Each structure stands twice: as C-alpha cells, then as structure tokens.
mmCIF file of N, CA and C in Angstrom:
data_model
loop_
_atom_site.group_PDB
_atom_site.id
_atom_site.type_symbol
_atom_site.label_atom_id
_atom_site.label_comp_id
_atom_site.label_asym_id
_atom_site.label_seq_id
_atom_site.Cartn_x
_atom_site.Cartn_y
_atom_site.Cartn_z
ATOM 1 N N GLN A 1 44.512 -36.577 20.948
ATOM 2 C CA GLN A 1 44.356 -36.616 19.504
ATOM 3 C C GLN A 1 42.977 -36.074 19.121
ATOM 4 N N VAL A 2 42.969 -35.071 18.290
ATOM 5 C CA VAL A 2 41.718 -34.477 17.840
ATOM 6 C C VAL A 2 41.357 -35.044 16.476
ATOM 7 N N GLN A 3 40.168 -35.548 16.352
ATOM 8 C CA GLN A 3 39.689 -36.037 15.060
ATOM 9 C C GLN A 3 38.756 -34.995 14.456
ATOM 10 N N LEU A 4 39.006 -34.677 13.206
ATOM 11 C CA LEU A 4 38.233 -33.665 12.514
ATOM 12 C C LEU A 4 37.464 -34.311 11.365
ATOM 13 N N VAL A 5 36.218 -33.912 11.217
ATOM 14 C CA VAL A 5 35.390 -34.438 10.137
ATOM 15 C C VAL A 5 34.750 -33.265 9.403
ATOM 16 N N GLU A 6 35.008 -33.200 8.111
ATOM 17 C CA GLU A 6 34.402 -32.164 7.290
ATOM 18 C C GLU A 6 33.124 -32.683 6.638
ATOM 19 N N SER A 7 32.197 -31.784 6.414
ATOM 20 C CA SER A 7 30.966 -32.127 5.703
ATOM 21 C C SER A 7 30.421 -30.873 5.030
ATOM 22 N N GLY A 8 29.424 -31.064 4.197
ATOM 23 C CA GLY A 8 28.783 -29.931 3.540
ATOM 24 C C GLY A 8 29.197 -29.723 2.100
ATOM 25 N N GLY A 9 30.173 -30.492 1.644
ATOM 26 C CA GLY A 9 30.584 -30.353 0.259
ATOM 27 C C GLY A 9 29.548 -30.914 -0.694
ATOM 28 N N GLY A 10 29.771 -30.680 -1.973
ATOM 29 C CA GLY A 10 28.847 -31.191 -2.976
ATOM 30 C C GLY A 10 29.029 -30.502 -4.295
ATOM 31 N N LEU A 11 28.038 -30.669 -5.150
ATOM 32 C CA LEU A 11 28.044 -30.082 -6.484
ATOM 33 C C LEU A 11 27.150 -28.852 -6.484
ATOM 34 N N VAL A 12 27.684 -27.757 -6.990
ATOM 35 C CA VAL A 12 26.932 -26.507 -7.028
ATOM 36 C C VAL A 12 27.247 -25.796 -8.343
ATOM 37 N N GLN A 13 26.303 -25.041 -8.832
ATOM 38 C CA GLN A 13 26.530 -24.273 -10.054
ATOM 39 C C GLN A 13 27.326 -23.010 -9.742
ATOM 40 N N ALA A 14 28.016 -22.529 -10.733
ATOM 41 C CA ALA A 14 28.772 -21.286 -10.576
ATOM 42 C C ALA A 14 27.844 -20.175 -10.089
ATOM 43 N N GLY A 15 28.345 -19.421 -9.139
ATOM 44 C CA GLY A 15 27.535 -18.374 -8.527
ATOM 45 C C GLY A 15 26.793 -18.818 -7.294
ATOM 46 N N GLY A 16 26.783 -20.100 -7.051
ATOM 47 C CA GLY A 16 26.065 -20.643 -5.914
ATOM 48 C C GLY A 16 26.865 -20.582 -4.622
ATOM 49 N N SER A 17 26.273 -21.153 -3.585
ATOM 50 C CA SER A 17 26.859 -21.114 -2.247
ATOM 51 C C SER A 17 26.876 -22.498 -1.621
ATOM 52 N N LEU A 18 27.812 -22.673 -0.737
ATOM 53 C CA LEU A 18 27.884 -23.873 0.088
ATOM 54 C C LEU A 18 28.337 -23.480 1.479
ATOM 55 N N ARG A 19 27.933 -24.275 2.455
ATOM 56 C CA ARG A 19 28.422 -24.077 3.818
ATOM 57 C C ARG A 19 29.088 -25.362 4.262
ATOM 58 N N LEU A 20 30.354 -25.262 4.553
ATOM 59 C CA LEU A 20 31.118 -26.417 5.005
ATOM 60 C C LEU A 20 31.191 -26.426 6.526
ATOM 61 N N PHE A 21 31.293 -27.644 7.062
ATOM 62 C CA PHE A 21 31.368 -27.831 8.499
ATOM 63 C C PHE A 21 32.629 -28.613 8.843
ATOM 64 N N CYS A 22 33.262 -28.212 9.905
ATOM 65 C CA CYS A 22 34.402 -28.944 10.455
ATOM 66 C C CYS A 22 34.050 -29.272 11.900
ATOM 67 N N SER A 23 33.808 -30.548 12.151
ATOM 68 C CA SER A 23 33.396 -30.977 13.488
ATOM 69 C C SER A 23 34.532 -31.739 14.149
ATOM 70 N N ALA A 24 34.715 -31.484 15.438
ATOM 71 C CA ALA A 24 35.806 -32.107 16.184
ATOM 72 C C ALA A 24 35.266 -33.056 17.234
ATOM 73 N N SER A 25 36.119 -34.023 17.563
ATOM 74 C CA SER A 25 35.723 -35.065 18.504
ATOM 75 C C SER A 25 35.972 -34.685 19.950
ATOM 76 N N GLU A 26 36.780 -33.658 20.158
ATOM 77 C CA GLU A 26 37.211 -33.339 21.510
ATOM 78 C C GLU A 26 36.688 -31.987 21.977
ATOM 79 N N ARG A 27 36.404 -31.920 23.292
ATOM 80 C CA ARG A 27 35.975 -30.647 23.863
ATOM 81 C C ARG A 27 37.114 -29.640 23.886
ATOM 82 N N THR A 28 38.355 -30.145 23.775
ATOM 83 C CA THR A 28 39.516 -29.246 23.751
ATOM 84 C C THR A 28 39.639 -28.518 22.425
ATOM 85 N N PHE A 29 38.696 -28.739 21.546
ATOM 86 C CA PHE A 29 38.699 -28.070 20.255
ATOM 87 C C PHE A 29 38.825 -26.567 20.410
ATOM 88 N N SER A 30 38.264 -26.026 21.485
ATOM 89 C CA SER A 30 38.322 -24.588 21.708
ATOM 90 C C SER A 30 39.730 -24.105 22.033
ATOM 91 N N SER A 31 40.645 -25.036 22.237
ATOM 92 C CA SER A 31 42.038 -24.688 22.519
ATOM 93 C C SER A 31 42.867 -24.533 21.265
ATOM 94 N N TYR A 32 42.239 -24.743 20.111
ATOM 95 C CA TYR A 32 42.972 -24.736 18.853
ATOM 96 C C TYR A 32 42.455 -23.700 17.869
ATOM 97 N N ALA A 33 43.397 -23.142 17.157
ATOM 98 C CA ALA A 33 43.024 -22.398 15.958
ATOM 99 C C ALA A 33 42.636 -23.403 14.880
ATOM 100 N N VAL A 34 41.828 -22.965 13.950
ATOM 101 C CA VAL A 34 41.380 -23.855 12.876
ATOM 102 C C VAL A 34 41.561 -23.158 11.533
ATOM 103 N N GLY A 35 42.083 -23.909 10.611
ATOM 104 C CA GLY A 35 42.255 -23.388 9.261
ATOM 105 C C GLY A 35 41.530 -24.252 8.246
ATOM 106 N N TRP A 36 41.158 -23.623 7.147
ATOM 107 C CA TRP A 36 40.596 -24.358 6.006
ATOM 108 C C TRP A 36 41.599 -24.270 4.858
ATOM 109 N N PHE A 37 41.760 -25.393 4.192
ATOM 110 C CA PHE A 37 42.662 -25.493 3.053
ATOM 111 C C PHE A 37 41.908 -26.167 1.913
ATOM 112 N N ARG A 38 42.440 -26.016 0.720
ATOM 113 C CA ARG A 38 41.849 -26.717 -0.413
ATOM 114 C C ARG A 38 42.944 -27.225 -1.332
ATOM 115 N N GLN A 39 42.632 -28.303 -2.023
ATOM 116 C CA GLN A 39 43.584 -28.863 -2.977
ATOM 117 C C GLN A 39 42.829 -29.300 -4.215
ATOM 118 N N ALA A 40 43.152 -28.671 -5.312
ATOM 119 C CA ALA A 40 42.561 -29.021 -6.596
ATOM 120 C C ALA A 40 43.420 -30.091 -7.265
ATOM 121 N N PRO A 41 42.847 -30.854 -8.179
ATOM 122 C CA PRO A 41 43.611 -31.906 -8.858
ATOM 123 C C PRO A 41 44.857 -31.346 -9.533
ATOM 124 N N GLY A 42 45.986 -31.974 -9.255
ATOM 125 C CA GLY A 42 47.228 -31.558 -9.882
ATOM 126 C C GLY A 42 47.863 -30.317 -9.291
ATOM 127 N N LYS A 43 47.277 -29.797 -8.215
ATOM 128 C CA LYS A 43 47.811 -28.582 -7.599
ATOM 129 C C LYS A 43 48.180 -28.838 -6.147
ATOM 130 N N GLU A 44 49.005 -27.957 -5.600
ATOM 131 C CA GLU A 44 49.385 -28.075 -4.203
ATOM 132 C C GLU A 44 48.251 -27.583 -3.302
ATOM 133 N N ARG A 45 48.314 -28.050 -2.074
ATOM 134 C CA ARG A 45 47.335 -27.599 -1.100
ATOM 135 C C ARG A 45 47.490 -26.101 -0.868
ATOM 136 N N GLU A 46 46.357 -25.429 -0.726
ATOM 137 C CA GLU A 46 46.338 -23.977 -0.641
ATOM 138 C C GLU A 46 45.571 -23.539 0.597
ATOM 139 N N PHE A 47 46.146 -22.607 1.334
ATOM 140 C CA PHE A 47 45.468 -22.029 2.497
ATOM 141 C C PHE A 47 44.311 -21.157 2.030
ATOM 142 N N VAL A 48 43.183 -21.271 2.734
ATOM 143 C CA VAL A 48 42.013 -20.467 2.394
ATOM 144 C C VAL A 48 41.714 -19.437 3.478
ATOM 145 N N VAL A 49 41.581 -19.910 4.711
ATOM 146 C CA VAL A 49 41.185 -19.006 5.787
ATOM 147 C C VAL A 49 41.444 -19.692 7.121
ATOM 148 N N ALA A 50 41.624 -18.899 8.171
ATOM 149 C CA ALA A 50 41.822 -19.457 9.504
ATOM 150 C C ALA A 50 41.091 -18.601 10.536
ATOM 151 N N ILE A 51 40.850 -19.228 11.678
ATOM 152 C CA ILE A 51 40.164 -18.525 12.761
ATOM 153 C C ILE A 51 40.879 -18.848 14.064
ATOM 154 N N SER A 52 40.982 -17.858 14.937
ATOM 155 C CA SER A 52 41.691 -18.041 16.196
ATOM 156 C C SER A 52 40.866 -18.868 17.173
ATOM 157 N N LEU A 53 41.472 -19.193 18.314
ATOM 158 C CA LEU A 53 40.825 -20.020 19.329
ATOM 159 C C LEU A 53 39.459 -19.451 19.738
ATOM 160 N N SER A 54 39.451 -18.165 19.995
ATOM 161 C CA SER A 54 38.225 -17.529 20.485
ATOM 162 C C SER A 54 37.243 -17.202 19.368
ATOM 163 N N GLY A 55 37.772 -17.132 18.164
ATOM 164 C CA GLY A 55 36.941 -16.734 17.029
ATOM 165 C C GLY A 55 36.964 -15.244 16.761
ATOM 166 N N ARG A 56 37.721 -14.505 17.578
ATOM 167 C CA ARG A 56 37.719 -13.053 17.408
ATOM 168 C C ARG A 56 38.608 -12.596 16.254
ATOM 169 N N SER A 57 39.558 -13.450 15.878
ATOM 170 C CA SER A 57 40.466 -13.070 14.793
ATOM 171 C C SER A 57 40.334 -14.053 13.642
ATOM 172 N N THR A 58 40.351 -13.519 12.449
ATOM 173 C CA THR A 58 40.289 -14.352 11.245
ATOM 174 C C THR A 58 41.350 -13.897 10.255
ATOM 175 N N TYR A 59 41.764 -14.815 9.405
ATOM 176 C CA TYR A 59 42.846 -14.564 8.465
ATOM 177 C C TYR A 59 42.442 -15.161 7.121
ATOM 178 N N TYR A 60 42.383 -14.334 6.103
ATOM 179 C CA TYR A 60 41.892 -14.764 4.804
ATOM 180 C C TYR A 60 42.987 -14.708 3.755
ATOM 181 N N ALA A 61 43.042 -15.728 2.920
ATOM 182 C CA ALA A 61 43.907 -15.684 1.754
ATOM 183 C C ALA A 61 43.223 -14.856 0.674
ATOM 184 N N ASP A 62 44.019 -14.275 -0.195
ATOM 185 C CA ASP A 62 43.458 -13.417 -1.241
ATOM 186 C C ASP A 62 42.569 -14.184 -2.209
ATOM 187 N N SER A 63 42.827 -15.475 -2.363
ATOM 188 C CA SER A 63 42.146 -16.256 -3.392
ATOM 189 C C SER A 63 40.633 -16.269 -3.226
ATOM 190 N N MET A 64 40.159 -16.289 -1.975
ATOM 191 C CA MET A 64 38.707 -16.353 -1.772
ATOM 192 C C MET A 64 38.184 -15.225 -0.883
ATOM 193 N N LYS A 65 39.053 -14.297 -0.562
ATOM 194 C CA LYS A 65 38.656 -13.197 0.310
ATOM 195 C C LYS A 65 37.477 -12.447 -0.275
ATOM 196 N N GLY A 66 36.491 -12.155 0.571
ATOM 197 C CA GLY A 66 35.289 -11.476 0.113
ATOM 198 C C GLY A 66 34.184 -12.423 -0.309
ATOM 199 N N ARG A 67 34.555 -13.690 -0.498
ATOM 200 C CA ARG A 67 33.562 -14.692 -0.907
ATOM 201 C C ARG A 67 33.367 -15.769 0.152
ATOM 202 N N VAL A 68 34.225 -15.798 1.150
ATOM 203 C CA VAL A 68 34.089 -16.797 2.209
ATOM 204 C C VAL A 68 34.078 -16.114 3.568
ATOM 205 N N THR A 69 33.389 -16.782 4.503
ATOM 206 C CA THR A 69 33.344 -16.315 5.888
ATOM 207 C C THR A 69 33.536 -17.512 6.797
ATOM 208 N N ILE A 70 34.457 -17.372 7.725
ATOM 209 C CA ILE A 70 34.704 -18.439 8.682
ATOM 210 C C ILE A 70 34.152 -18.029 10.035
ATOM 211 N N SER A 71 33.627 -18.994 10.751
ATOM 212 C CA SER A 71 33.114 -18.747 12.101
ATOM 213 C C SER A 71 33.207 -20.046 12.886
ATOM 214 N N ARG A 72 33.033 -19.938 14.177
ATOM 215 C CA ARG A 72 33.099 -21.150 14.996
ATOM 216 C C ARG A 72 32.132 -21.072 16.159
ATOM 217 N N ASP A 73 31.699 -22.249 16.573
ATOM 218 C CA ASP A 73 30.869 -22.398 17.764
ATOM 219 C C ASP A 73 31.568 -23.417 18.646
ATOM 220 N N ASN A 74 32.319 -22.947 19.614
ATOM 221 C CA ASN A 74 33.097 -23.860 20.456
ATOM 222 C C ASN A 74 32.204 -24.742 21.312
ATOM 223 N N ALA A 75 31.027 -24.305 21.619
ATOM 224 C CA ALA A 75 30.102 -25.142 22.387
ATOM 225 C C ALA A 75 29.676 -26.369 21.589
ATOM 226 N N LYS A 76 29.715 -26.246 20.269
ATOM 227 C CA LYS A 76 29.344 -27.359 19.396
ATOM 228 C C LYS A 76 30.561 -28.019 18.759
ATOM 229 N N ASN A 77 31.755 -27.564 19.140
ATOM 230 C CA ASN A 77 32.983 -28.120 18.560
ATOM 231 C C ASN A 77 32.953 -28.085 17.035
ATOM 232 N N THR A 78 32.508 -26.990 16.499
ATOM 233 C CA THR A 78 32.318 -26.900 15.051
ATOM 234 C C THR A 78 32.812 -25.560 14.520
ATOM 235 N N VAL A 79 33.461 -25.638 13.371
ATOM 236 C CA VAL A 79 33.851 -24.453 12.618
ATOM 237 C C VAL A 79 33.115 -24.486 11.295
ATOM 238 N N TYR A 80 32.662 -23.319 10.872
ATOM 239 C CA TYR A 80 31.866 -23.204 9.655
ATOM 240 C C TYR A 80 32.633 -22.415 8.597
ATOM 241 N N LEU A 81 32.423 -22.799 7.347
ATOM 242 C CA LEU A 81 32.982 -22.043 6.233
ATOM 243 C C LEU A 81 31.861 -21.779 5.248
ATOM 244 N N GLN A 82 31.412 -20.537 5.225
ATOM 245 C CA GLN A 82 30.381 -20.131 4.278
ATOM 246 C C GLN A 82 31.061 -19.645 3.009
ATOM 247 N N MET A 83 30.706 -20.248 1.882
ATOM 248 C CA MET A 83 31.322 -19.904 0.604
ATOM 249 C C MET A 83 30.239 -19.411 -0.351
ATOM 250 N N ASN A 84 30.440 -18.245 -0.890
ATOM 251 C CA ASN A 84 29.471 -17.631 -1.803
ATOM 252 C C ASN A 84 30.128 -17.319 -3.145
ATOM 253 N N SER A 85 29.293 -17.045 -4.127
ATOM 254 C CA SER A 85 29.770 -16.675 -5.470
ATOM 255 C C SER A 85 30.834 -17.646 -5.967
ATOM 256 N N LEU A 86 30.548 -18.908 -5.838
ATOM 257 C CA LEU A 86 31.535 -19.920 -6.197
ATOM 258 C C LEU A 86 31.813 -19.945 -7.693
ATOM 259 N N LYS A 87 33.065 -20.265 -8.013
ATOM 260 C CA LYS A 87 33.517 -20.322 -9.392
ATOM 261 C C LYS A 87 34.010 -21.728 -9.701
ATOM 262 N N PRO A 88 34.043 -22.111 -10.960
ATOM 263 C CA PRO A 88 34.594 -23.435 -11.303
ATOM 264 C C PRO A 88 36.016 -23.637 -10.776
ATOM 265 N N ASP A 89 36.804 -22.584 -10.715
ATOM 266 C CA ASP A 89 38.171 -22.697 -10.188
ATOM 267 C C ASP A 89 38.211 -23.000 -8.697
ATOM 268 N N ASP A 90 37.073 -22.894 -8.031
ATOM 269 C CA ASP A 90 37.033 -23.233 -6.601
ATOM 270 C C ASP A 90 36.867 -24.735 -6.386
ATOM 271 N N THR A 91 36.710 -25.480 -7.446
ATOM 272 C CA THR A 91 36.584 -26.936 -7.341
ATOM 273 C C THR A 91 37.836 -27.525 -6.723
ATOM 274 N N ALA A 92 37.645 -28.257 -5.624
ATOM 275 C CA ALA A 92 38.782 -28.812 -4.878
ATOM 276 C C ALA A 92 38.254 -29.651 -3.726
ATOM 277 N N VAL A 93 39.163 -30.351 -3.095
ATOM 278 C CA VAL A 93 38.870 -30.983 -1.810
ATOM 279 C C VAL A 93 39.208 -29.971 -0.716
ATOM 280 N N TYR A 94 38.241 -29.687 0.116
ATOM 281 C CA TYR A 94 38.421 -28.719 1.199
ATOM 282 C C TYR A 94 38.614 -29.472 2.514
ATOM 283 N N SER A 95 39.687 -29.122 3.205
ATOM 284 C CA SER A 95 40.015 -29.785 4.459
ATOM 285 C C SER A 95 40.176 -28.762 5.571
ATOM 286 N N CYS A 96 39.823 -29.176 6.772
ATOM 287 C CA CYS A 96 40.092 -28.312 7.921
ATOM 288 C C CYS A 96 41.232 -28.899 8.736
ATOM 289 N N ALA A 97 41.878 -28.031 9.478
ATOM 290 C CA ALA A 97 43.009 -28.423 10.296
ATOM 291 C C ALA A 97 42.961 -27.650 11.605
ATOM 292 N N ALA A 98 43.464 -28.256 12.669
ATOM 293 C CA ALA A 98 43.454 -27.625 13.985
ATOM 294 C C ALA A 98 44.843 -27.675 14.597
ATOM 295 N N GLY A 99 45.147 -26.682 15.402
ATOM 296 C CA GLY A 99 46.441 -26.648 16.073
ATOM 297 C C GLY A 99 46.702 -25.275 16.649
ATOM 298 N N ASN A 100 47.947 -25.050 16.991
ATOM 299 C CA ASN A 100 48.384 -23.744 17.480
ATOM 300 C C ASN A 100 49.599 -23.297 16.664
ATOM 301 N N PRO A 101 49.393 -23.037 15.397
ATOM 302 C CA PRO A 101 50.520 -22.714 14.526
ATOM 303 C C PRO A 101 51.072 -21.317 14.765
ATOM 304 N N ARG A 102 52.345 -21.176 14.524
ATOM 305 C CA ARG A 102 52.951 -19.839 14.544
ATOM 306 C C ARG A 102 52.494 -19.053 13.321
ATOM 307 N N ASP A 103 52.291 -19.797 12.261
ATOM 308 C CA ASP A 103 51.840 -19.208 11.005
ATOM 309 C C ASP A 103 50.483 -19.811 10.688
ATOM 310 N N TYR A 104 49.455 -18.981 10.627
ATOM 311 C CA TYR A 104 48.110 -19.493 10.421
ATOM 312 C C TYR A 104 47.913 -20.143 9.058
ATOM 313 N N THR A 105 48.846 -19.924 8.146
ATOM 314 C CA THR A 105 48.700 -20.519 6.818
ATOM 315 C C THR A 105 49.290 -21.925 6.734
ATOM 316 N N LYS A 106 49.881 -22.405 7.819
ATOM 317 C CA LYS A 106 50.487 -23.745 7.774
ATOM 318 C C LYS A 106 50.746 -24.250 9.188
ATOM 319 N N ASP A 107 51.377 -25.404 9.309
ATOM 320 C CA ASP A 107 51.868 -25.956 10.566
ATOM 321 C C ASP A 107 50.778 -26.349 11.543
ATOM 322 N N TYR A 108 49.698 -26.922 11.047
ATOM 323 C CA TYR A 108 48.668 -27.430 11.929
ATOM 324 C C TYR A 108 48.970 -28.868 12.323
ATOM 325 N N ASP A 109 48.449 -29.285 13.470
ATOM 326 C CA ASP A 109 48.764 -30.607 14.006
ATOM 327 C C ASP A 109 47.759 -31.672 13.574
ATOM 328 N N TYR A 110 46.516 -31.305 13.412
ATOM 329 C CA TYR A 110 45.462 -32.277 13.148
ATOM 330 C C TYR A 110 44.723 -31.894 11.862
ATOM 331 N N TRP A 111 44.431 -32.928 11.074
ATOM 332 C CA TRP A 111 43.804 -32.705 9.773
ATOM 333 C C TRP A 111 42.614 -33.638 9.589
ATOM 334 N N GLY A 112 41.606 -33.115 8.906
ATOM 335 C CA GLY A 112 40.504 -33.956 8.513
ATOM 336 C C GLY A 112 40.760 -34.578 7.148
ATOM 337 N N GLN A 113 39.835 -35.418 6.710
ATOM 338 C CA GLN A 113 39.994 -36.122 5.430
ATOM 339 C C GLN A 113 39.574 -35.275 4.240
ATOM 340 N N GLY A 114 38.774 -34.275 4.482
ATOM 341 C CA GLY A 114 38.364 -33.390 3.409
ATOM 342 C C GLY A 114 36.971 -33.685 2.877
ATOM 343 N N THR A 115 36.406 -32.688 2.239
ATOM 344 C CA THR A 115 35.110 -32.829 1.586
ATOM 345 C C THR A 115 35.202 -32.211 0.194
ATOM 346 N N GLN A 116 34.660 -32.894 -0.783
ATOM 347 C CA GLN A 116 34.774 -32.462 -2.172
ATOM 348 C C GLN A 116 33.772 -31.351 -2.471
ATOM 349 N N VAL A 117 34.275 -30.307 -3.073
ATOM 350 C CA VAL A 117 33.439 -29.218 -3.588
ATOM 351 C C VAL A 117 33.652 -29.154 -5.097
ATOM 352 N N THR A 118 32.560 -29.268 -5.837
ATOM 353 C CA THR A 118 32.629 -29.201 -7.290
ATOM 354 C C THR A 118 31.699 -28.098 -7.771
ATOM 355 N N VAL A 119 32.265 -27.174 -8.527
ATOM 356 C CA VAL A 119 31.499 -26.050 -9.044
ATOM 357 C C VAL A 119 31.396 -26.193 -10.556
ATOM 358 N N SER A 120 30.194 -26.318 -11.044
ATOM 359 C CA SER A 120 29.995 -26.482 -12.480
ATOM 360 C C SER A 120 29.754 -25.129 -13.147
ATOM 361 N N SER A 121 30.153 -25.048 -14.392
ATOM 362 C CA SER A 121 30.005 -23.778 -15.123
ATOM 363 C C SER A 121 28.662 -23.690 -15.831
#
C-alpha cells in the first residue's frame, strides 16, 4: 500500500506560481506512474498531468498545458508540480495518484488527500 501526501498548496494571486509536492511512503514509488488531478467545488475531478515511472514521458491535459511542469525524483520518492501564471479558475483541490494505469488520465490505484490551491483575482 502506497501512501501519498500532497503539500505546497495555498493562496496565491492571479499570475502567481506554486510548486506542489507529492511524497510517497514507499521506495517502490519508482514503480508507479503518477498523475495530478484537481477538483473544483461543484465540478468533477479533472486530470491535469501525468509522468511515467522513469520520468522520461509526460502527459498534459489541455486545461493547464504550457503553465504546468511535472517532474519526479525517485530517490526522494517525490513528484513535483510547478504551476505558473495561475488563474482564479485554477482554484481547486489538487491530488496526486500513483499506479500503472492503461490510461494516464484515470485508473490509478493510490490517491492522496489533496492540497487546496486558491487563486485570488
């Protein structure tokens, strides 16, 4: 069982940046792809970006493409999500997930609790 903990969320003004962290409890973290998702109030959960086991491949949703960068350090069991040029519409709870999905936009096995990102106008 992999436990995931997100951190780095907070309140930021529009146009600002945040760096989110997804930390795992297990050394086997390097055996999993990791995805970031977000859920705004009253909306369904939305795929944002994913990274392969090795970190060589990344997959971006159109919603934040060009404004976010995902990376990972398997030695530290951590995946990073750098978010720039944030907009009020980016306000949501951001969660990371790990697994070996056939589809990088869904079907992950392990989920974190999420971290709140609030973008003020």
